[in-house]
Every structure is written in structure tokens, then in C-alpha cells.
PDB file of C-alpha atoms in Angstrom:
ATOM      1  CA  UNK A   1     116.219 115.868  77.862  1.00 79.00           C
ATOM      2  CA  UNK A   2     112.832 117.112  78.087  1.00 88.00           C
ATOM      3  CA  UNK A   3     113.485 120.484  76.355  1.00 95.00           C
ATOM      4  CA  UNK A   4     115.886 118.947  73.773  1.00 95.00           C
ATOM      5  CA  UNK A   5     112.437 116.670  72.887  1.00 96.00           C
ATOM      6  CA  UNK A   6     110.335 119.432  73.027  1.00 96.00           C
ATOM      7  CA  UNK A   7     112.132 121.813  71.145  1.00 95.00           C
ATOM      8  CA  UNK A   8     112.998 119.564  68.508  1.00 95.00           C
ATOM      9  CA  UNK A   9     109.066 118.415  68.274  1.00 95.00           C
ATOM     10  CA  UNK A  10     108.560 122.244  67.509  1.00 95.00           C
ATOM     11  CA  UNK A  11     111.440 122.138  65.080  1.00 94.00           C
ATOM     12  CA  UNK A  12     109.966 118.977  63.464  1.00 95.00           C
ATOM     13  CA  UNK A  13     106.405 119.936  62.746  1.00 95.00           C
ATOM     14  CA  UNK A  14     107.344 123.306  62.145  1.00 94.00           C
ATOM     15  CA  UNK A  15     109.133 122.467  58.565  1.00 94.00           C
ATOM     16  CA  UNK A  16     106.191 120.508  57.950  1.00 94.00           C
ATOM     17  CA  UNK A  17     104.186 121.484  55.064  1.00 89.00           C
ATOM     18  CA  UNK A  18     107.532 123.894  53.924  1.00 90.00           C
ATOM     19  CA  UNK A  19     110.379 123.847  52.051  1.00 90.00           C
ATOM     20  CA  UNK A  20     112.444 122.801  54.549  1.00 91.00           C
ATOM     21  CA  UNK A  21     110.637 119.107  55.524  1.00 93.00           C
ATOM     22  CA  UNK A  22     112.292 117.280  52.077  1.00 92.00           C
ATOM     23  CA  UNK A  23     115.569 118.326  54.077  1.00 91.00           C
ATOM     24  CA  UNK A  24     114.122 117.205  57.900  1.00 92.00           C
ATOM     25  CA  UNK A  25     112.061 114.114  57.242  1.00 92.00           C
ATOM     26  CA  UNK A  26     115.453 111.727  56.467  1.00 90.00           C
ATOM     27  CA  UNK A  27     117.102 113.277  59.290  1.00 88.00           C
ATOM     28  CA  UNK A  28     114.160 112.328  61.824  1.00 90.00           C
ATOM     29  CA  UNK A  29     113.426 108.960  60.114  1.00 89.00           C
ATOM     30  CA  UNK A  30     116.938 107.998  60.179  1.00 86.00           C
ATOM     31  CA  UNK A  31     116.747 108.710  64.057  1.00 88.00           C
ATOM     32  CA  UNK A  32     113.882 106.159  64.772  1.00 87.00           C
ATOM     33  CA  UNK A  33     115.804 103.417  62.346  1.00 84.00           C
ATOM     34  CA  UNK A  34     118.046 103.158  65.060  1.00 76.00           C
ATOM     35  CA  UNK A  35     115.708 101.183  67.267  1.00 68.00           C
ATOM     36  CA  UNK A  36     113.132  98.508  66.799  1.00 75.00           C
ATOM     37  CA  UNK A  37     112.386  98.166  62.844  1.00 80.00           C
ATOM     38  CA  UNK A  38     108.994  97.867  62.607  1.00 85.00           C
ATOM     39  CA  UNK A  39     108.474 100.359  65.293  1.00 81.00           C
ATOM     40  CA  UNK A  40     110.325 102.560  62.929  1.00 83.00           C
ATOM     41  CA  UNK A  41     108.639 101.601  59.944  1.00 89.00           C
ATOM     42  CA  UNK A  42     105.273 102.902  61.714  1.00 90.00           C
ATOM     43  CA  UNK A  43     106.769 106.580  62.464  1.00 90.00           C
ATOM     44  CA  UNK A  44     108.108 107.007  59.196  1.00 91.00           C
ATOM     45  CA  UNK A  45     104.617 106.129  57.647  1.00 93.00           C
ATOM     46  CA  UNK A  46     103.325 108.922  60.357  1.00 93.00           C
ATOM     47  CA  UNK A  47     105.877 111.552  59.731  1.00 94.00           C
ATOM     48  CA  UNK A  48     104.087 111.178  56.377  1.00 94.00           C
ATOM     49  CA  UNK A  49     100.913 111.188  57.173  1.00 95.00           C
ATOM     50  CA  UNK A  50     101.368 114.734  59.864  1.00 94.00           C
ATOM     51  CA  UNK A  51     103.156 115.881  56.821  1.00 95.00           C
ATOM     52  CA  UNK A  52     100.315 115.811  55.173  1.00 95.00           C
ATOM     53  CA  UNK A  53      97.885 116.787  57.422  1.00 95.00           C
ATOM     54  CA  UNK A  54      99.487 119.825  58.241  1.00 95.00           C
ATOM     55  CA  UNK A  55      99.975 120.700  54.437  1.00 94.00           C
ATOM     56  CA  UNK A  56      96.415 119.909  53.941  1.00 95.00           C
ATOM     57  CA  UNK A  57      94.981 121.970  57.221  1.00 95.00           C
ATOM     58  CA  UNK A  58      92.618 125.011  56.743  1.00 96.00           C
ATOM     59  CA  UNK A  59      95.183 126.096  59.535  1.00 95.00           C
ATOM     60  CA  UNK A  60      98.576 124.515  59.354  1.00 94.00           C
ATOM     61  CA  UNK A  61      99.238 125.810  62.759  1.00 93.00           C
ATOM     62  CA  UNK A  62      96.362 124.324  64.562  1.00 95.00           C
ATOM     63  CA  UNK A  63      97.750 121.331  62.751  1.00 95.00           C
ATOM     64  CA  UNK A  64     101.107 121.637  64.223  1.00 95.00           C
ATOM     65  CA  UNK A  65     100.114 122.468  67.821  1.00 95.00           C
ATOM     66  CA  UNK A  66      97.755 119.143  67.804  1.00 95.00           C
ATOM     67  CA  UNK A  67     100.869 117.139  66.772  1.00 96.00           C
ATOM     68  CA  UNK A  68     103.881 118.774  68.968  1.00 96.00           C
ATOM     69  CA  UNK A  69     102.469 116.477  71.867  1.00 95.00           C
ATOM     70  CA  UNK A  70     102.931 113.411  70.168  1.00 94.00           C
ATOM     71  CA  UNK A  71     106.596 114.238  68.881  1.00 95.00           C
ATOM     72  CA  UNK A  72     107.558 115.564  71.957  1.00 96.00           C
ATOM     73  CA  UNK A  73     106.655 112.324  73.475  1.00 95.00           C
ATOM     74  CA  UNK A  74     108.478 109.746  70.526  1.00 93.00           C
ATOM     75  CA  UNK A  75     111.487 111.997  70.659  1.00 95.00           C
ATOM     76  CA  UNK A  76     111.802 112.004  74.311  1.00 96.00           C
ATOM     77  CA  UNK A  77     111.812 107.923  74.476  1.00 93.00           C
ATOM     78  CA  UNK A  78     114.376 108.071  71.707  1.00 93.00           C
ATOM     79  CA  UNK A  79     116.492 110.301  73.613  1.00 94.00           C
ATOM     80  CA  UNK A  80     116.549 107.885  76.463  1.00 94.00           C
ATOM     81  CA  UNK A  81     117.109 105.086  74.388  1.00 91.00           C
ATOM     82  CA  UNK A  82     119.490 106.418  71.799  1.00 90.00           C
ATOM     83  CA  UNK A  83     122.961 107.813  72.837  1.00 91.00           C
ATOM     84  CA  UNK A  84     123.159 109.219  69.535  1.00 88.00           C
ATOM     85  CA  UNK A  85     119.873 111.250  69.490  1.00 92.00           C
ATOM     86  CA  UNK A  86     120.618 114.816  71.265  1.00 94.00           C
ATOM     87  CA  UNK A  87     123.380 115.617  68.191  1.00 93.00           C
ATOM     88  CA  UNK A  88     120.456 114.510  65.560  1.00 90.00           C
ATOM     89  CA  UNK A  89     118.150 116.968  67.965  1.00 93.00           C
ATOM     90  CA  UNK A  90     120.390 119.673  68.232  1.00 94.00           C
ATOM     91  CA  UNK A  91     121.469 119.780  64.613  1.00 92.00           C
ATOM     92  CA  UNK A  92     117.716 119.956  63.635  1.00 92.00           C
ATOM     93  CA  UNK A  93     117.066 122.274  65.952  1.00 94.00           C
ATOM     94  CA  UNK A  94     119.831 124.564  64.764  1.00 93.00           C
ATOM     95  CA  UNK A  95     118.881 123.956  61.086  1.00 91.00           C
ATOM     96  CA  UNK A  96     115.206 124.139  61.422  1.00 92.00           C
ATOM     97  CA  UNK A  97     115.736 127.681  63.649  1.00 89.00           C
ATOM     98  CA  UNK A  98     118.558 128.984  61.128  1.00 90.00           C
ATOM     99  CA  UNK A  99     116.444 128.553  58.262  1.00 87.00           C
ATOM    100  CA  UNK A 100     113.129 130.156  59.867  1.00 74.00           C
ATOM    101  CA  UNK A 101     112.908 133.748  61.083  1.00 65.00           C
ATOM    102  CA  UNK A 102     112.054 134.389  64.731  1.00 56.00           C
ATOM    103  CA  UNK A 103     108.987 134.552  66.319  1.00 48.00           C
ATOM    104  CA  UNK A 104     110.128 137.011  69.188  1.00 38.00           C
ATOM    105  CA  UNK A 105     108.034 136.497  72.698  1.00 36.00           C
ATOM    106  CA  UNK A 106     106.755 132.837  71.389  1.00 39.00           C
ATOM    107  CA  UNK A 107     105.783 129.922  73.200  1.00 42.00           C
ATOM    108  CA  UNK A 108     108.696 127.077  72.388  1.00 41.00           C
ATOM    109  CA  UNK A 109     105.880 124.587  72.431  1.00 42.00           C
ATOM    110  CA  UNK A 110     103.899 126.686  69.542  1.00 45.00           C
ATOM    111  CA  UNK A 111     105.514 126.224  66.411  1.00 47.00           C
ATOM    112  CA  UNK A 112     105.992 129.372  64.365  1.00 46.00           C
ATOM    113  CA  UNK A 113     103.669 130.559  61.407  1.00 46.00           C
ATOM    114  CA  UNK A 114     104.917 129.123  58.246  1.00 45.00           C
ATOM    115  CA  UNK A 115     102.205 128.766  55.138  1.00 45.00           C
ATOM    116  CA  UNK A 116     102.184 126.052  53.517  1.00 45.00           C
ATOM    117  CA  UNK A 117     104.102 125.552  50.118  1.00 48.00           C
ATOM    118  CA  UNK A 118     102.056 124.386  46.928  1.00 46.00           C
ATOM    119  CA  UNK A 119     103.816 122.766  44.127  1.00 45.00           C
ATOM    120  CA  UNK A 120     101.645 124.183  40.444  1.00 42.00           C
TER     121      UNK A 120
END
């Protein structure tokens, strides 16, 4: 369970601040809507708010690093209290890592370099 939370912290803040997070935000706040509602309500504001951190950081990747811990750490209490979270995991993981290229000989807990998309 660990890894599974760990690798799909990396996954999360990884589409962060790219093109992909409009497609991965629903996906991880429908996750947390399965369990206490106003406990939810406060993750959804802070996938938000490391959204935009990380799309507002001098260094989106410093960004990321300093918030895999945290997600690592709400995914892994869903996981034991959702029976339904690994497939949500695993699918994100699989369409976070399909949609990026490879960073070959990287940490898993270091998400990979993305830059950040502007909208004109």
C-alpha cells in the first residue's frame, strides 16, 4: 500500500501545474468524497491551493518535492480506509505515467520535470 500511495503522490503533483491536472484533479477529489465530507471538502480546497503553488513556483519541482510528503501520507489513509482506492491509484498512475515521458534512473519519490503551462 505504501508504494501504491507513494507513487500515486508522485503521479498527483507531477500533473500539477500541466496540462494533464484539469484531467487528474476530479479523479483525486472524487477519491477523498468517499469519506468524511468536510474532511473532503478541505483536500479539494488544497489540491487547489498545491495546484497553484506549484504553477506559481520559481521552481515547480522544488514545489512538488515539498508536497509529495503530504500526498503520500492522505493517500495512504485513504487506501486503508477505502476498498475502492488502489483502482483510482493505479489508473492515475498509469495515466499520469502514459502521458509523461520517462525520467530514466529517477527517484519514484521525485516527481519528473514538467514546466509549467501558461494560459495568454
Amino acid at each position: 500500500m505504501t508504494a501504491l500511495a507513494e507513487a500515486g503522490a508522485v503521479a498527483l503533483v507531477t500533473a500539477m501545474g500541466t496540462e494533464l491536472w484539469p484531467q487528474v484533479r476530479p479523479s483525486v477529489a472524487e477519491l477523498f468524497r468517499h469519506g468524511n465530507r468536510d474532511r473532503a471538502t478541505a483536500i479539494e480546497a488544497h489540491l487547489d491551493d498545491t495546484a497553484a503553488r506549484v504553477r506559481g513556483a520559481a521552481d515547480p519541482d522544488d514545489a512538488r518535492r515539498e508536497l509529495v510528503g503530504f500526498w503520500i501520507l492522505e493517500l495512504a489513509e485513504r487506501l486503508r480506509r477505502d476498498p475502492a482506492a488502489p483502482d483510482v491509484l493505479v489508473h492515475l498512475v498509469r495515466c499520469v505515467g502514459s502521458a509523461l515521458p520517462d525520467e530514466p534512473g529517477g527517484d519514484p519519490r521525485r516527481p519528473a520535470r514538467q514546466r509549467n503551462e501558461t494560459t495568454a
